[in-house]
């Protein structure tokens, strides 16, 4: 250690866990292969904003029994692709394993939203609040090009910070940070060769259902 500087660690707000390089290169490659194979050509869609119907700069797909979609009718979860009406492809077991490992929540996620960022794609500051079960965290996996992630507080005008999310990083937003505003300022093109054609894939694992307590109380 002589002459070395101490590692710089930046404290994150309560409820935010950033697991750097949580997935090694083999696991990243395996996940990308499985996801792209499951989605094929037919399960991508172009989300648009509610009301104004403007296209997002990312393309999206979903894996699991529910998927998040956005179009002029609004934001929602649904079991089928918005154009073809086909059920979403299954969520790979490796993602359920990852959830068990890091989420600290007994029920599995029903939805994995897949965002594809190419070129100048970005995502504005927003909250993930279309889920009923806010006791479960959102678990995010970054694959491919590094992204500059922006994290704020639970009020839109709270101060924000930004930090890079690299390929293989896992970020958990839970507890007091479950409704934290967040977004992607930009990706750093060419920082990874993992994604065929370049860019970044982000996976977010989401538990949608009713909180467990409510399910239990209606059971008898
Ligand atoms: C999202 O908030 O849906 C995506 C975040 C990310 O791409 O890291
Ligand atoms: Mn989000």
PDB file of N, CA and C in Angstrom, residues 77-134:
ATOM      1  N   UNK A  77     -48.551  -2.206 -17.112  1.00  0.00           N
ATOM      2  CA  UNK A  77     -48.026  -3.575 -17.273  1.00  0.00           C
ATOM      3  C   UNK A  77     -49.079  -4.406 -17.970  1.00  0.00           C
ATOM      4  N   UNK A  78     -48.658  -5.253 -18.894  1.00  0.00           N
ATOM      5  CA  UNK A  78     -49.608  -6.157 -19.543  1.00  0.00           C
ATOM      6  C   UNK A  78     -48.890  -7.448 -19.939  1.00  0.00           C
ATOM      7  N   UNK A  79     -49.643  -8.543 -20.073  1.00  0.00           N
ATOM      8  CA  UNK A  79     -49.002  -9.838 -20.314  1.00  0.00           C
ATOM      9  C   UNK A  79     -48.578 -10.078 -21.763  1.00  0.00           C
ATOM     10  N   UNK A  80     -48.941  -9.174 -22.657  1.00  0.00           N
ATOM     11  CA  UNK A  80     -48.674  -9.420 -24.084  1.00  0.00           C
ATOM     12  C   UNK A  80     -48.010  -8.215 -24.744  1.00  0.00           C
ATOM     13  N   UNK A  81     -47.347  -8.500 -25.877  1.00  0.00           N
ATOM     14  CA  UNK A  81     -46.721  -7.461 -26.701  1.00  0.00           C
ATOM     15  C   UNK A  81     -47.806  -6.495 -27.212  1.00  0.00           C
ATOM     16  N   UNK A  82     -47.536  -5.186 -27.210  1.00  0.00           N
ATOM     17  CA  UNK A  82     -48.600  -4.225 -27.547  1.00  0.00           C
ATOM     18  C   UNK A  82     -49.077  -4.294 -28.996  1.00  0.00           C
ATOM     19  N   UNK A  83     -48.245  -4.820 -29.923  1.00  0.00           N
ATOM     20  CA  UNK A  83     -48.691  -4.875 -31.325  1.00  0.00           C
ATOM     21  C   UNK A  83     -49.161  -6.266 -31.719  1.00  0.00           C
ATOM     22  N   UNK A  84     -48.366  -7.290 -31.394  1.00  0.00           N
ATOM     23  CA  UNK A  84     -48.721  -8.638 -31.866  1.00  0.00           C
ATOM     24  C   UNK A  84     -49.721  -9.325 -30.955  1.00  0.00           C
ATOM     25  N   UNK A  85     -49.824  -8.894 -29.702  1.00  0.00           N
ATOM     26  CA  UNK A  85     -50.690  -9.580 -28.746  1.00  0.00           C
ATOM     27  C   UNK A  85     -50.113 -10.905 -28.254  1.00  0.00           C
ATOM     28  N   UNK A  86     -48.852 -11.200 -28.624  1.00  0.00           N
ATOM     29  CA  UNK A  86     -48.239 -12.458 -28.169  1.00  0.00           C
ATOM     30  C   UNK A  86     -47.699 -12.297 -26.749  1.00  0.00           C
ATOM     31  N   UNK A  87     -47.784 -13.386 -25.926  1.00  0.00           N
ATOM     32  CA  UNK A  87     -47.216 -13.307 -24.575  1.00  0.00           C
ATOM     33  C   UNK A  87     -45.707 -13.047 -24.633  1.00  0.00           C
ATOM     34  N   UNK A  88     -45.209 -12.279 -23.671  1.00  0.00           N
ATOM     35  CA  UNK A  88     -43.772 -11.996 -23.614  1.00  0.00           C
ATOM     36  C   UNK A  88     -42.983 -13.296 -23.452  1.00  0.00           C
ATOM     37  N   UNK A  89     -41.756 -13.360 -23.982  1.00  0.00           N
ATOM     38  CA  UNK A  89     -40.898 -14.534 -23.738  1.00  0.00           C
ATOM     39  C   UNK A  89     -40.621 -14.686 -22.234  1.00  0.00           C
ATOM     40  N   UNK A  90     -40.267 -15.911 -21.845  1.00  0.00           N
ATOM     41  CA  UNK A  90     -40.011 -16.201 -20.417  1.00  0.00           C
ATOM     42  C   UNK A  90     -38.771 -15.462 -19.919  1.00  0.00           C
ATOM     43  N   UNK A  91     -38.777 -15.200 -18.625  1.00  0.00           N
ATOM     44  CA  UNK A  91     -37.602 -14.581 -18.009  1.00  0.00           C
ATOM     45  C   UNK A  91     -36.535 -15.653 -17.774  1.00  0.00           C
ATOM     46  N   UNK A  92     -35.293 -15.437 -18.208  1.00  0.00           N
ATOM     47  CA  UNK A  92     -34.259 -16.447 -17.981  1.00  0.00           C
ATOM     48  C   UNK A  92     -34.072 -16.743 -16.487  1.00  0.00           C
ATOM     49  N   UNK A  93     -33.823 -18.028 -16.174  1.00  0.00           N
ATOM     50  CA  UNK A  93     -33.653 -18.434 -14.767  1.00  0.00           C
ATOM     51  C   UNK A  93     -32.525 -17.648 -14.098  1.00  0.00           C
ATOM     52  N   UNK A  94     -31.508 -17.282 -14.872  1.00  0.00           N
ATOM     53  CA  UNK A  94     -30.369 -16.559 -14.283  1.00  0.00           C
ATOM     54  C   UNK A  94     -30.819 -15.232 -13.677  1.00  0.00           C
ATOM     55  N   UNK A  95     -31.858 -14.628 -14.241  1.00  0.00           N
ATOM     56  CA  UNK A  95     -32.334 -13.350 -13.690  1.00  0.00           C
ATOM     57  C   UNK A  95     -33.131 -13.568 -12.409  1.00  0.00           C
ATOM     58  N   UNK A  96     -33.870 -14.681 -12.361  1.00  0.00           N
ATOM     59  CA  UNK A  96     -34.578 -14.994 -11.111  1.00  0.00           C
ATOM     60  C   UNK A  96     -33.561 -15.300  -9.997  1.00  0.00           C
ATOM     61  N   UNK A  97     -32.482 -15.981 -10.390  1.00  0.00           N
ATOM     62  CA  UNK A  97     -31.402 -16.267  -9.424  1.00  0.00           C
ATOM     63  C   UNK A  97     -30.793 -14.972  -8.908  1.00  0.00           C
ATOM     64  N   UNK A  98     -30.540 -14.041  -9.830  1.00  0.00           N
ATOM     65  CA  UNK A  98     -29.951 -12.758  -9.440  1.00  0.00           C
ATOM     66  C   UNK A  98     -30.883 -12.040  -8.457  1.00  0.00           C
ATOM     67  N   UNK A  99     -32.172 -12.073  -8.757  1.00  0.00           N
ATOM     68  CA  UNK A  99     -33.153 -11.427  -7.864  1.00  0.00           C
ATOM     69  C   UNK A  99     -33.075 -12.042  -6.470  1.00  0.00           C
ATOM     70  N   UNK A 100     -33.063 -13.377  -6.406  1.00  0.00           N
ATOM     71  CA  UNK A 100     -32.999 -14.048  -5.093  1.00  0.00           C
ATOM     72  C   UNK A 100     -31.761 -13.624  -4.325  1.00  0.00           C
ATOM     73  N   UNK A 101     -30.672 -13.429  -5.082  1.00  0.00           N
ATOM     74  CA  UNK A 101     -29.395 -13.094  -4.464  1.00  0.00           C
ATOM     75  C   UNK A 101     -29.381 -11.663  -3.901  1.00  0.00           C
ATOM     76  N   UNK A 102     -29.983 -10.707  -4.631  1.00  0.00           N
ATOM     77  CA  UNK A 102     -29.759  -9.304  -4.251  1.00  0.00           C
ATOM     78  C   UNK A 102     -30.999  -8.544  -3.788  1.00  0.00           C
ATOM     79  N   UNK A 103     -32.217  -9.062  -4.057  1.00  0.00           N
ATOM     80  CA  UNK A 103     -33.409  -8.229  -3.825  1.00  0.00           C
ATOM     81  C   UNK A 103     -33.863  -8.227  -2.373  1.00  0.00           C
ATOM     82  N   UNK A 104     -33.598  -9.309  -1.635  1.00  0.00           N
ATOM     83  CA  UNK A 104     -34.079  -9.373  -0.255  1.00  0.00           C
ATOM     84  C   UNK A 104     -35.591  -9.316  -0.183  1.00  0.00           C
ATOM     85  N   UNK A 105     -36.267  -9.918  -1.158  1.00  0.00           N
ATOM     86  CA  UNK A 105     -37.735  -9.901  -1.206  1.00  0.00           C
ATOM     87  C   UNK A 105     -38.207 -11.314  -1.527  1.00  0.00           C
ATOM     88  N   UNK A 106     -39.230 -11.819  -0.798  1.00  0.00           N
ATOM     89  CA  UNK A 106     -39.587 -13.232  -0.955  1.00  0.00           C
ATOM     90  C   UNK A 106     -40.233 -13.589  -2.291  1.00  0.00           C
ATOM     91  N   UNK A 107     -40.958 -12.655  -2.898  1.00  0.00           N
ATOM     92  CA  UNK A 107     -41.658 -12.998  -4.143  1.00  0.00           C
ATOM     93  C   UNK A 107     -40.791 -12.638  -5.346  1.00  0.00           C
ATOM     94  N   UNK A 108     -40.930 -13.449  -6.402  1.00  0.00           N
ATOM     95  CA  UNK A 108     -40.112 -13.220  -7.603  1.00  0.00           C
ATOM     96  C   UNK A 108     -40.693 -12.085  -8.444  1.00  0.00           C
ATOM     97  N   UNK A 109     -39.858 -11.460  -9.280  1.00  0.00           N
ATOM     98  CA  UNK A 109     -40.377 -10.414 -10.174  1.00  0.00           C
ATOM     99  C   UNK A 109     -41.171 -11.048 -11.305  1.00  0.00           C
ATOM    100  N   UNK A 110     -42.263 -10.398 -11.706  1.00  0.00           N
ATOM    101  CA  UNK A 110     -43.021 -10.883 -12.872  1.00  0.00           C
ATOM    102  C   UNK A 110     -42.478 -10.292 -14.162  1.00  0.00           C
ATOM    103  N   UNK A 111     -41.802  -9.149 -14.054  1.00  0.00           N
ATOM    104  CA  UNK A 111     -41.434  -8.408 -15.267  1.00  0.00           C
ATOM    105  C   UNK A 111     -39.945  -8.095 -15.301  1.00  0.00           C
ATOM    106  N   UNK A 112     -39.393  -8.223 -16.497  1.00  0.00           N
ATOM    107  CA  UNK A 112     -38.040  -7.718 -16.763  1.00  0.00           C
ATOM    108  C   UNK A 112     -38.155  -6.814 -17.985  1.00  0.00           C
ATOM    109  N   UNK A 113     -38.047  -5.508 -17.758  1.00  0.00           N
ATOM    110  CA  UNK A 113     -38.062  -4.556 -18.867  1.00  0.00           C
ATOM    111  C   UNK A 113     -36.669  -4.521 -19.480  1.00  0.00           C
ATOM    112  N   UNK A 114     -36.613  -4.604 -20.794  1.00  0.00           N
ATOM    113  CA  UNK A 114     -35.340  -4.581 -21.522  1.00  0.00           C
ATOM    114  C   UNK A 114     -35.284  -3.274 -22.312  1.00  0.00           C
ATOM    115  N   UNK A 115     -34.311  -2.435 -21.997  1.00  0.00           N
ATOM    116  CA  UNK A 115     -34.135  -1.173 -22.727  1.00  0.00           C
ATOM    117  C   UNK A 115     -32.887  -1.272 -23.585  1.00  0.00           C
ATOM    118  N   UNK A 116     -32.996  -0.906 -24.854  1.00  0.00           N
ATOM    119  CA  UNK A 116     -31.838  -0.915 -25.760  1.00  0.00           C
ATOM    120  C   UNK A 116     -31.481   0.527 -26.105  1.00  0.00           C
ATOM    121  N   UNK A 117     -30.262   0.919 -25.703  1.00  0.00           N
ATOM    122  CA  UNK A 117     -29.767   2.269 -25.973  1.00  0.00           C
ATOM    123  C   UNK A 117     -28.726   2.177 -27.070  1.00  0.00           C
ATOM    124  N   UNK A 118     -28.955   2.878 -28.177  1.00  0.00           N
ATOM    125  CA  UNK A 118     -27.923   2.990 -29.214  1.00  0.00           C
ATOM    126  C   UNK A 118     -27.662   4.467 -29.438  1.00  0.00           C
ATOM    127  N   UNK A 119     -26.442   4.801 -29.868  1.00  0.00           N
ATOM    128  CA  UNK A 119     -26.123   6.181 -30.246  1.00  0.00           C
ATOM    129  C   UNK A 119     -26.393   7.164 -29.125  1.00  0.00           C
ATOM    130  N   UNK A 120     -27.289   8.101 -29.395  1.00  0.00           N
ATOM    131  CA  UNK A 120     -27.541   9.186 -28.433  1.00  0.00           C
ATOM    132  C   UNK A 120     -28.769   8.918 -27.554  1.00  0.00           C
ATOM    133  N   UNK A 121     -29.225   7.674 -27.518  1.00  0.00           N
ATOM    134  CA  UNK A 121     -30.419   7.371 -26.704  1.00  0.00           C
ATOM    135  C   UNK A 121     -30.153   7.728 -25.239  1.00  0.00           C
ATOM    136  N   UNK A 122     -31.193   8.166 -24.569  1.00  0.00           N
ATOM    137  CA  UNK A 122     -31.085   8.548 -23.169  1.00  0.00           C
ATOM    138  C   UNK A 122     -32.438   8.299 -22.506  1.00  0.00           C
ATOM    139  N   UNK A 123     -32.509   8.557 -21.211  1.00  0.00           N
ATOM    140  CA  UNK A 123     -33.804   8.426 -20.542  1.00  0.00           C
ATOM    141  C   UNK A 123     -33.935   9.536 -19.513  1.00  0.00           C
ATOM    142  N   UNK A 124     -34.987  10.310 -19.629  1.00  0.00           N
ATOM    143  CA  UNK A 124     -35.194  11.447 -18.727  1.00  0.00           C
ATOM    144  C   UNK A 124     -35.463  11.003 -17.296  1.00  0.00           C
ATOM    145  N   UNK A 125     -35.307  11.950 -16.386  1.00  0.00           N
ATOM    146  CA  UNK A 125     -35.503  11.674 -14.962  1.00  0.00           C
ATOM    147  C   UNK A 125     -36.952  11.250 -14.704  1.00  0.00           C
ATOM    148  N   UNK A 126     -37.133  10.128 -14.028  1.00  0.00           N
ATOM    149  CA  UNK A 126     -38.484   9.609 -13.767  1.00  0.00           C
ATOM    150  C   UNK A 126     -38.448   8.729 -12.516  1.00  0.00           C
ATOM    151  N   UNK A 127     -39.627   8.373 -12.033  1.00  0.00           N
ATOM    152  CA  UNK A 127     -39.751   7.375 -10.957  1.00  0.00           C
ATOM    153  C   UNK A 127     -40.348   6.112 -11.537  1.00  0.00           C
ATOM    154  N   UNK A 128     -40.002   4.959 -10.978  1.00  0.00           N
ATOM    155  CA  UNK A 128     -40.673   3.705 -11.336  1.00  0.00           C
ATOM    156  C   UNK A 128     -41.823   3.548 -10.342  1.00  0.00           C
ATOM    157  N   UNK A 129     -43.043   3.867 -10.802  1.00  0.00           N
ATOM    158  CA  UNK A 129     -44.147   3.869  -9.830  1.00  0.00           C
ATOM    159  C   UNK A 129     -45.414   3.228 -10.382  1.00  0.00           C
ATOM    160  N   UNK A 130     -45.265   2.380 -11.387  1.00  0.00           N
ATOM    161  CA  UNK A 130     -46.445   1.713 -11.935  1.00  0.00           C
ATOM    162  C   UNK A 130     -46.665   0.343 -11.297  1.00  0.00           C
ATOM    163  N   UNK A 131     -45.827  -0.003 -10.314  1.00  0.00           N
ATOM    164  CA  UNK A 131     -45.929  -1.301  -9.661  1.00  0.00           C
ATOM    165  C   UNK A 131     -46.840  -1.142  -8.434  1.00  0.00           C
ATOM    166  N   UNK A 132     -47.589  -2.192  -8.101  1.00  0.00           N
ATOM    167  CA  UNK A 132     -48.415  -2.142  -6.886  1.00  0.00           C
ATOM    168  C   UNK A 132     -47.563  -2.396  -5.651  1.00  0.00           C
ATOM    169  N   UNK A 133     -46.595  -3.295  -5.802  1.00  0.00           N
ATOM    170  CA  UNK A 133     -45.813  -3.740  -4.649  1.00  0.00           C
ATOM    171  C   UNK A 133     -44.547  -2.907  -4.516  1.00  0.00           C
ATOM    172  N   UNK A 134     -44.662  -1.796  -3.797  1.00  0.00           N
ATOM    173  CA  UNK A 134     -43.487  -0.927  -3.655  1.00  0.00           C
ATOM    174  C   UNK A 134     -42.580  -1.388  -2.516  1.00  0.00           C
TER     175      UNK A 134
END
